[in-house]
mmCIF file of C-alpha atoms in Angstrom:
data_model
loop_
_atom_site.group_PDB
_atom_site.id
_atom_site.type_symbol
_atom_site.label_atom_id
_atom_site.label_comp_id
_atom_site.label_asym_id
_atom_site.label_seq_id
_atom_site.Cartn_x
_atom_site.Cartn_y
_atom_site.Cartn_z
ATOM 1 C CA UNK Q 10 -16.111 9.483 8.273
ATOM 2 C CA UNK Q 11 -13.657 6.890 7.233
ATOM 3 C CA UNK Q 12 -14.521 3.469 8.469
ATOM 4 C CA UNK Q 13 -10.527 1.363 8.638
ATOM 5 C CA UNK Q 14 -11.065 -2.202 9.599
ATOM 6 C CA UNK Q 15 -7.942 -4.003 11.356
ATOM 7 C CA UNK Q 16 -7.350 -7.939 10.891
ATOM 8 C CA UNK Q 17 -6.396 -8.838 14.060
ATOM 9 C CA UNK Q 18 -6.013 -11.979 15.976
ATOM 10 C CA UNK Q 19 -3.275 -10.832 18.881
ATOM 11 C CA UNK Q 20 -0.231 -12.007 17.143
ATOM 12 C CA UNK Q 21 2.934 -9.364 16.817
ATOM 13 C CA UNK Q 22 1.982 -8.040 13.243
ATOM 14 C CA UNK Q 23 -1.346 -7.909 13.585
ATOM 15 C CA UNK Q 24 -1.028 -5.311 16.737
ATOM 16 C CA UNK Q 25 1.486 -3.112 14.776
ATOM 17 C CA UNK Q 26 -1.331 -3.261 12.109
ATOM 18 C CA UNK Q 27 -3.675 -2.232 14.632
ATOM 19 C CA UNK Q 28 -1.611 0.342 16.161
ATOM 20 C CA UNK Q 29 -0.434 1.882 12.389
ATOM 21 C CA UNK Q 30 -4.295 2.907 11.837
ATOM 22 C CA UNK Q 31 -4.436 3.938 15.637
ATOM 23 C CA UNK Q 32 -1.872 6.437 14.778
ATOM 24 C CA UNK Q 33 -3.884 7.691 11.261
ATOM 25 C CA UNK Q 34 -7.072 7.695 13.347
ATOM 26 C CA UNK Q 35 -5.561 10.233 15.549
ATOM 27 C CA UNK Q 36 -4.429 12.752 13.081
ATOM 28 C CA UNK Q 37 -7.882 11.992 10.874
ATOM 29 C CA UNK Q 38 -11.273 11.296 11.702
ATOM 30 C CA UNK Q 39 -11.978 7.695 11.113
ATOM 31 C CA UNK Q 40 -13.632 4.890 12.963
ATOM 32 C CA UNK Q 41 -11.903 1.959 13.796
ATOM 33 C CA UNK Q 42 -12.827 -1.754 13.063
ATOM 34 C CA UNK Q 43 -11.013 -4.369 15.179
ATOM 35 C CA UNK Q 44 -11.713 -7.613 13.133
ATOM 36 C CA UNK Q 45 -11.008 -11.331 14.122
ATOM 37 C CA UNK Q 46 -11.930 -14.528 11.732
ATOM 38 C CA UNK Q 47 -12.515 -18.025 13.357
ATOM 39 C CA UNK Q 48 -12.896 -21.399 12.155
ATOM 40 C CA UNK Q 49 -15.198 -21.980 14.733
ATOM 41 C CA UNK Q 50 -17.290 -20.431 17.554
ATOM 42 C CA UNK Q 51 -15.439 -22.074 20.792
ATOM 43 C CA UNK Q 52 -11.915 -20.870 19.464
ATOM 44 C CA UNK Q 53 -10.397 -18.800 21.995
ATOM 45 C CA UNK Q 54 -9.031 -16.355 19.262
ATOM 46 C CA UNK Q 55 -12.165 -14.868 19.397
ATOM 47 C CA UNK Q 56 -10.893 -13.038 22.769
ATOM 48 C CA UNK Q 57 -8.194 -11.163 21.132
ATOM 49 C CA UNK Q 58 -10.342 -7.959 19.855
ATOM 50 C CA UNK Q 59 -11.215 -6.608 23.119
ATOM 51 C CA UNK Q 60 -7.616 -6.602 24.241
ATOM 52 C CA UNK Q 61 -6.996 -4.271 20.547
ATOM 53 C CA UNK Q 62 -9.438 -2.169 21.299
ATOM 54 C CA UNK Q 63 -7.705 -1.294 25.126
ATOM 55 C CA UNK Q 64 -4.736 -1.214 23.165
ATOM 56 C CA UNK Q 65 -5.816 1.066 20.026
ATOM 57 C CA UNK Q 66 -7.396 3.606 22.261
ATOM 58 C CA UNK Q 67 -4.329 4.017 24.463
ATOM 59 C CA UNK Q 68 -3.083 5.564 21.196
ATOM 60 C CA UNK Q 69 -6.288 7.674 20.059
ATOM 61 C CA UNK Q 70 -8.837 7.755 22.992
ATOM 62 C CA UNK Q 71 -10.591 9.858 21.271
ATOM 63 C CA UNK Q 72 -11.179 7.268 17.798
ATOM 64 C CA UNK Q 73 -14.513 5.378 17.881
ATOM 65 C CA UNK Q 74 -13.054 1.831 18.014
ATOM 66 C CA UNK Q 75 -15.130 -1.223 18.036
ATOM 67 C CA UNK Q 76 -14.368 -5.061 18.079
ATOM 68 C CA UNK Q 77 -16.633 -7.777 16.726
ATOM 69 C CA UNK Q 78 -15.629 -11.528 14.939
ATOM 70 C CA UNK Q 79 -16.652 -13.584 12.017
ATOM 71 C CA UNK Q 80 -16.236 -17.405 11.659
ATOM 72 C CA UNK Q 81 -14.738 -18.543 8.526
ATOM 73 C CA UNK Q 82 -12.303 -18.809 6.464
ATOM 74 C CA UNK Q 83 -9.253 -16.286 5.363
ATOM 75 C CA UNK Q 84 -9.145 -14.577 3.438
ATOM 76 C CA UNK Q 85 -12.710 -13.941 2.063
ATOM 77 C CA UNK Q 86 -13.960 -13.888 5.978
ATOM 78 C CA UNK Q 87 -12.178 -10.614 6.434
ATOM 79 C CA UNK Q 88 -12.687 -9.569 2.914
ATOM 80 C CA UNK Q 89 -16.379 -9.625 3.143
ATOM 81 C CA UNK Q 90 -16.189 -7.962 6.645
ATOM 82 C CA UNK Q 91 -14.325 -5.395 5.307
ATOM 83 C CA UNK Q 92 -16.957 -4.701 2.238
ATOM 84 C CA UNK Q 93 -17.695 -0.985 2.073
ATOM 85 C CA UNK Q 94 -14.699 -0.174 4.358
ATOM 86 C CA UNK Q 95 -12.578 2.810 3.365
ATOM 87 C CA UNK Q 96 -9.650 0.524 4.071
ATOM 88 C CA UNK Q 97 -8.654 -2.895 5.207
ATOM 89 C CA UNK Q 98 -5.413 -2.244 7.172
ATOM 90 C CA UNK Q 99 -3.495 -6.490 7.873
ATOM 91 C CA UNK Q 100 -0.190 -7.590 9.416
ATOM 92 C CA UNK Q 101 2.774 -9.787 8.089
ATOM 93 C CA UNK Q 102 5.647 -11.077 8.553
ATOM 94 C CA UNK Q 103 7.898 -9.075 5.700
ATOM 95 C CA UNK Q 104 10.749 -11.466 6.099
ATOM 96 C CA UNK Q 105 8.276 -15.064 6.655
ATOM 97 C CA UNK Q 106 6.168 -14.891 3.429
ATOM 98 C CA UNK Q 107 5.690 -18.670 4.256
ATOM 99 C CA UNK Q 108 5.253 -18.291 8.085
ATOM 100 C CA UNK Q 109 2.617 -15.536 7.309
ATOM 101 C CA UNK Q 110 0.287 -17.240 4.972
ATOM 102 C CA UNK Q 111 0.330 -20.944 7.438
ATOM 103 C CA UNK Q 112 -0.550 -18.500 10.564
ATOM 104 C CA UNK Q 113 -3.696 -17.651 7.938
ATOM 105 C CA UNK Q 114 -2.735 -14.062 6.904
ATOM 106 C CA UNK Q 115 -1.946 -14.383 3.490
ATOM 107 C CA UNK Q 116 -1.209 -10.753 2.726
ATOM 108 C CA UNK Q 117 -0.166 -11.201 -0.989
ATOM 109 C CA UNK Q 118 -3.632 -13.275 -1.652
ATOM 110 C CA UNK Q 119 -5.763 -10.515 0.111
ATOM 111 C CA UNK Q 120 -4.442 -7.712 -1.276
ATOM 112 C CA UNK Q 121 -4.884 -9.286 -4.529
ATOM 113 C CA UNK Q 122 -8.812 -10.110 -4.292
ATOM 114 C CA UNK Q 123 -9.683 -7.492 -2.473
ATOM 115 C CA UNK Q 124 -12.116 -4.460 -4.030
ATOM 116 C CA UNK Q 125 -10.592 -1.426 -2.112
ATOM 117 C CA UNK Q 126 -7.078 -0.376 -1.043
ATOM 118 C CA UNK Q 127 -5.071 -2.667 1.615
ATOM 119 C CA UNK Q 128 -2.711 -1.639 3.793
ATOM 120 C CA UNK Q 129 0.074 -3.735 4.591
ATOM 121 C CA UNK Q 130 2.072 -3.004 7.550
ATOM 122 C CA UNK Q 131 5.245 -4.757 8.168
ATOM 123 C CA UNK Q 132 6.062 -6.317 11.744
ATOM 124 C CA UNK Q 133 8.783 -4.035 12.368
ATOM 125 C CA UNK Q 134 7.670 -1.234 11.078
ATOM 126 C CA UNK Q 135 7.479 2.113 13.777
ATOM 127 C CA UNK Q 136 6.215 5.566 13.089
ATOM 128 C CA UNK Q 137 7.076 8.448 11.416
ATOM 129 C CA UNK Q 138 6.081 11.383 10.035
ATOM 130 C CA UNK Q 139 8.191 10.936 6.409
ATOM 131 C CA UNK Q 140 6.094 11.532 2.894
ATOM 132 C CA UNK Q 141 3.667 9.855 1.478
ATOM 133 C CA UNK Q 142 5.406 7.485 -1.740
ATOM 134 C CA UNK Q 143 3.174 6.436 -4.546
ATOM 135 C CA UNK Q 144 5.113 5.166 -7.515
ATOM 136 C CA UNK Q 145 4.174 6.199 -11.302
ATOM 137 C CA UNK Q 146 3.337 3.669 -14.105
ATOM 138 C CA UNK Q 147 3.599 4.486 -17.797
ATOM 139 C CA UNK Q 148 0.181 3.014 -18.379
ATOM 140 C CA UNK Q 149 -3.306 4.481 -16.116
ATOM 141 C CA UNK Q 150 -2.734 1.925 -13.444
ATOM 142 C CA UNK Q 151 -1.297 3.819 -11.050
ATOM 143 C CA UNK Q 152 -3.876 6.543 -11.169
ATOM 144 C CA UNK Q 153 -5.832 4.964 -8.470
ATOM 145 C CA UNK Q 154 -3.236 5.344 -6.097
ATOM 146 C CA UNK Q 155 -1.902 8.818 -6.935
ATOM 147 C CA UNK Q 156 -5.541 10.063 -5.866
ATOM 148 C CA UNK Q 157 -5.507 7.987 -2.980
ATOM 149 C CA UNK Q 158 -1.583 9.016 -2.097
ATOM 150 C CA UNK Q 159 -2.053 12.546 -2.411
ATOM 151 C CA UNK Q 160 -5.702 12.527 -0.713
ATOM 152 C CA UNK Q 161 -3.541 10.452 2.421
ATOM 153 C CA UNK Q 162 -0.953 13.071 2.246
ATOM 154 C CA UNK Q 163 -2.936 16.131 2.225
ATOM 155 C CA UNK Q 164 -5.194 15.018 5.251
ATOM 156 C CA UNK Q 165 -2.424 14.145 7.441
ATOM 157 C CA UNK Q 166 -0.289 17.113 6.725
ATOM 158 C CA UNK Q 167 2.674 15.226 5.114
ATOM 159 C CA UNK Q 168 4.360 15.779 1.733
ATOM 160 C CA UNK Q 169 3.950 13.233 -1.394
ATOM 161 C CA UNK Q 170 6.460 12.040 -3.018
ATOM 162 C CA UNK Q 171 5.889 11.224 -6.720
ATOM 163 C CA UNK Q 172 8.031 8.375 -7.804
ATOM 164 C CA UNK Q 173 8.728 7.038 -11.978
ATOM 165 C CA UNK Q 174 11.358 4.485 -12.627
ATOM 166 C CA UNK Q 175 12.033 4.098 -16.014
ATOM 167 C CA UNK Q 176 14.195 1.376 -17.998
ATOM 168 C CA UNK Q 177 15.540 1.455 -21.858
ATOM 169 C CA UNK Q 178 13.622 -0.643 -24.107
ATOM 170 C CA UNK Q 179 14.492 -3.358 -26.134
ATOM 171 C CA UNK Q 180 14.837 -2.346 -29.392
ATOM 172 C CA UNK Q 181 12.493 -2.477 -32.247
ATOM 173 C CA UNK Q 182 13.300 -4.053 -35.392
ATOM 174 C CA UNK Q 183 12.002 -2.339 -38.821
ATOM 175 C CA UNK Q 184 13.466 -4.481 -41.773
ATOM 176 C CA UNK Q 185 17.269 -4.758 -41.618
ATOM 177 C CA UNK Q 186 17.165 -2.007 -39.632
ATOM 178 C CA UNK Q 187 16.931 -1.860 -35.332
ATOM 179 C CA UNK Q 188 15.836 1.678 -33.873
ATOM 180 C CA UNK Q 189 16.524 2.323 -29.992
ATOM 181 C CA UNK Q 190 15.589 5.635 -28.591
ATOM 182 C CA UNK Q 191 18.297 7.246 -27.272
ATOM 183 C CA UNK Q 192 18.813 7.214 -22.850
ATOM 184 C CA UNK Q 193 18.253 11.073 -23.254
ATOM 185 C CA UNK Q 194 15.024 10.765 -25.483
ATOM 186 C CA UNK Q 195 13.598 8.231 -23.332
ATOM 187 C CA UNK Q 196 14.608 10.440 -19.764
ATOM 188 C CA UNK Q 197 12.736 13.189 -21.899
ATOM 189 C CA UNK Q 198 9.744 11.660 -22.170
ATOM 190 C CA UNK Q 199 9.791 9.795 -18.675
ATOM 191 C CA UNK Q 200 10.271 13.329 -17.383
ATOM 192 C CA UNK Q 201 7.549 14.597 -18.907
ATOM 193 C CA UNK Q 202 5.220 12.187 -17.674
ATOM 194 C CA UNK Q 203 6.159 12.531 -13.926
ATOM 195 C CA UNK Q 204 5.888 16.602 -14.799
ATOM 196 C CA UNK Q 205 2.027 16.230 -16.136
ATOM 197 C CA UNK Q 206 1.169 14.279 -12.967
ATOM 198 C CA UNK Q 207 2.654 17.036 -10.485
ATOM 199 C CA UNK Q 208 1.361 19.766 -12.275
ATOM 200 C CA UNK Q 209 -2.127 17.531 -12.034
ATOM 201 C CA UNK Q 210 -1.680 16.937 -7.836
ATOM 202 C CA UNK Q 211 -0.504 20.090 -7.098
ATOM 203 C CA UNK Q 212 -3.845 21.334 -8.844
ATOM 204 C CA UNK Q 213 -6.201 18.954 -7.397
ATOM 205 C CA UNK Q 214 -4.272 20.042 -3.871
ATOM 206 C CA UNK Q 215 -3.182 23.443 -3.828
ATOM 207 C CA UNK Q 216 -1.931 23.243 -0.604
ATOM 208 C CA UNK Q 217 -0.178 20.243 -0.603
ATOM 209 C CA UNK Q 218 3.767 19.718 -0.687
ATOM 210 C CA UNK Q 219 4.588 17.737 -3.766
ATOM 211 C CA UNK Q 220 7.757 16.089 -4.519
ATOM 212 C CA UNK Q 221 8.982 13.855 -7.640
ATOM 213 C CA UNK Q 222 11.676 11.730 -8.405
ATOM 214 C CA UNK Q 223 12.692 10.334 -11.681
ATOM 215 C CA UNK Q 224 14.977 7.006 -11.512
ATOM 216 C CA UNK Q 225 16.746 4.981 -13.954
ATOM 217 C CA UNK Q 226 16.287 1.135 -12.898
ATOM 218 C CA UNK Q 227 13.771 -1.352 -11.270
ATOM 219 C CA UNK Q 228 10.628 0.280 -9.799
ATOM 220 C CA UNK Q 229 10.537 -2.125 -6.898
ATOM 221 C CA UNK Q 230 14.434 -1.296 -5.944
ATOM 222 C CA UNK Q 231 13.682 2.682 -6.460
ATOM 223 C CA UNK Q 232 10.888 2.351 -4.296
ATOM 224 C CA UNK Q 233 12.147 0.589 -1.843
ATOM 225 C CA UNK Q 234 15.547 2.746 -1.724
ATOM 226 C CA UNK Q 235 13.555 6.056 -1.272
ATOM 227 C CA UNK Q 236 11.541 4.031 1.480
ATOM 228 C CA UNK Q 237 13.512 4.755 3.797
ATOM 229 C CA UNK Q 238 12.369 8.034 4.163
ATOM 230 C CA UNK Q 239 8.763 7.643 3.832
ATOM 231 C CA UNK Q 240 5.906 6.649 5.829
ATOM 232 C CA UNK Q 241 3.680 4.729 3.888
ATOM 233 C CA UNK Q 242 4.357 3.489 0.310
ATOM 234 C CA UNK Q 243 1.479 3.299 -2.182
ATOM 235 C CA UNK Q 244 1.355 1.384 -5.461
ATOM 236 C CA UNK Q 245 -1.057 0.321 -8.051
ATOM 237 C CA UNK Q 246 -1.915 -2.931 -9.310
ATOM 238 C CA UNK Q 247 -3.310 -4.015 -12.709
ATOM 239 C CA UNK Q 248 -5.379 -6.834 -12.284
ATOM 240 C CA UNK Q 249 -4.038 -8.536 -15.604
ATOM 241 C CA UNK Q 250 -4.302 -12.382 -14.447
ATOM 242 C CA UNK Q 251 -6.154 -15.068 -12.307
ATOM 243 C CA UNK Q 252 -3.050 -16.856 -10.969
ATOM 244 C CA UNK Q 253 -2.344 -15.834 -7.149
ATOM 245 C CA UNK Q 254 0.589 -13.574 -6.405
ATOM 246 C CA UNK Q 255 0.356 -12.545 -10.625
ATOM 247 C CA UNK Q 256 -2.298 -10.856 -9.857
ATOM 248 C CA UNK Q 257 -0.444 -8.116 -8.409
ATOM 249 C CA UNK Q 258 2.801 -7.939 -10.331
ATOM 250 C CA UNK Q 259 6.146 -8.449 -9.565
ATOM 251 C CA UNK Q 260 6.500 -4.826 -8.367
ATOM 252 C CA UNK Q 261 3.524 -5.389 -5.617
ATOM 253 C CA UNK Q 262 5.093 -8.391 -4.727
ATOM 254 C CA UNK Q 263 9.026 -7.114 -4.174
ATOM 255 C CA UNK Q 264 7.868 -4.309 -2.038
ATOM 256 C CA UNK Q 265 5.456 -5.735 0.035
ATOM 257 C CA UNK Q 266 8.524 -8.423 0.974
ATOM 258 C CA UNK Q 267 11.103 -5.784 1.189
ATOM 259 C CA UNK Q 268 9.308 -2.831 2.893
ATOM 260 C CA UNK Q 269 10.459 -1.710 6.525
ATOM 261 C CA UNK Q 270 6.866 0.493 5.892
ATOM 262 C CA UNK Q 271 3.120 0.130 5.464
ATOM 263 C CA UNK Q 272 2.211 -0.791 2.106
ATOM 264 C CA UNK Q 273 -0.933 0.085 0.832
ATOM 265 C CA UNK Q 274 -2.138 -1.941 -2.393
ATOM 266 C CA UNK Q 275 -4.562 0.331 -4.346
ATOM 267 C CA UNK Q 276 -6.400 -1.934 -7.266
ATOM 268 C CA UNK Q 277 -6.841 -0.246 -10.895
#
C-alpha cells in the first residue's frame, strides 16, 4: 500500500494539497499522512491536522487517513517525517514564490533535498481527469519519472502523455570550418528518441494509453502549454549542484511557478 504524506498546517494551499492526494487515494489504495511541523509544542498550529483529516475523508471515507505533528524546523522536519513515504504531496503559492517560502513552505528547497518524488500542487489548482505529462530529457534523467508517470497513469486509468522539446544547437567549430546539423536531422533524431521511449512504456504497460509529443522550443514553455490539458505534470531533476533552486534546473523551477497543476518532482 502506498503511504502519501500531506504537509499541512490549515492554510489555503496546503488543504488543496491535502485534498489533491484525497482524490488519488480514492481511485488507488494508499494511506494517507496528514503532517504538521512546529517550532514549538504550545503552538496552536498543531490543531490543524485533525480538521484535514475530517476534511480528507469527506473526499475518500474509505482512505486510512491519520494526523500526527513534529516540532522543528522546515524543511528537513517534514522531510524526515516523510522518510520511506511513497510520496510527499506540499502546497504553494504558484504566483507568491516569496510569500510561500516566509509562511515556511519552501517548495523549491524541498523538492530539491528531498530523496523521493514531491508533489507540488498549486493553490488554484481543481481536478480533472486529463493525462498524465512527464517531459523527456536527452540525457537518463528523466527516466525516473517516465516509470513513475506511466506507473501513476496506468493505476488511475488515465492516458500519459510523453513530452520532448528539442532546440538547435550551437554549432561546432572544426578548423575553419563550422558544422550545424540540419532542423530536419536534428527533428530526426529527437523523434527517434521520444519513439524508443513509447515503444519502451507501451511494453512495460500493455494496457496503457500512450501519447507523445515532439516540440520545437523551451521545455518549460512546451510543458506548460500542453498543461492545460493534463492532470499532473511530472519532470526529472539532475541533481548537478549544491546551490538552492540550481539544484533542480531551470526547467523544475519555470514549471513549478507557472503550473495551474500538481507538479511532481521525481529526483534522478
Amino acid at each position: 500500500m502506498d503511504t502519501v504524506v500531506v504537509g499541512f498546517d490549515g492554510t489555503a494551499p496546503s488543504v488543496n494539497a491535502l485534498e489533491w492526494a484525497a482524490h488519488r487515494a480514492a481511485k488507488h489504495i494508499a494511506q494517507i499522512r496528514i503532517v504538521t511541523v512546529a517550532v514549538a509544542a504550545e503552538d496552536p498550529l498543531l490543531d490543524a491536522g485533525a480538521g484535514g483529516v475530517q476534511q480528507a475523508q469527506a473526499i475518500a471515507p474509505a482512505v486510512e487517513i491519520v494526523a500526527s505533528h513534529v516540532i522543528g524546523k522546515m524543511p528537513q522536519a517534514l522531510l524526515d517525517a516523510a522518510a520511506g513515504a511513497t510520496l510527499l504531496v506540499i502546497g504553494a503559492h504558484r504566483q507568491r514564490p516569496v510569500r510561500a517560502a516566509l509562511a515556511g513552505w519552501p517548495p523549491l528547497r524541498l523538492a530539491s533535498r528531498a530523496e523521493g518524488p514531491v508533489v507540488v500542487v498549486p493553490e488554484d489548482w481543481s481536478d480533472s481527469a486529463g493525462p498524465v505529462l512527464v517531459g523527456i530529457d536527452d540525457d537518463d534523467s528523466s527516466a525516473r519519472a517516465v516509470q513513475f508517470a506511466a506507473g501513476e497513469a496506468d493505476r488511475l486509468g488515465l492516458p500519459l502523455l510523453l513530452l520532448h522539446a528539442w532546440q538547435m544547437p550551437s554549432p561546432t567549430t572544426d578548423g575553419a570550418f563550422a558544422y550545424l546539423a540540419s532542423p530536419l536531422e536534428q527533428k530526426t533524431v529527437h523523434r527517434r528518441i521520444l519513439d524508443d521511449l513509447r515503444s519502451e512504456v507501451r511494453a512495460q504497460h500493455p494496457e496503457l494509453i500512450v501519447e507523445a509529443a515532439l516540440v520545437q522550443g523551451a521545455p518549460s514553455g512546451a510543458l506548460l502549454s500542453e498543461a492545460r490539458r493534463c492532470s499532473l505534470m511530472v519532470i526529472g531533476t539532475h541533481r548537478r549542484s549544491l546551490l538552492e533552486g540550481a539544484l533542480l534546473g531551470s526547467v523544475a523551477q519555470d514549471t513549478l511557478r507557472g503550473s495551474r497543476i500538481p507538479v511532481c518532482v521525481v529526483p534522478s
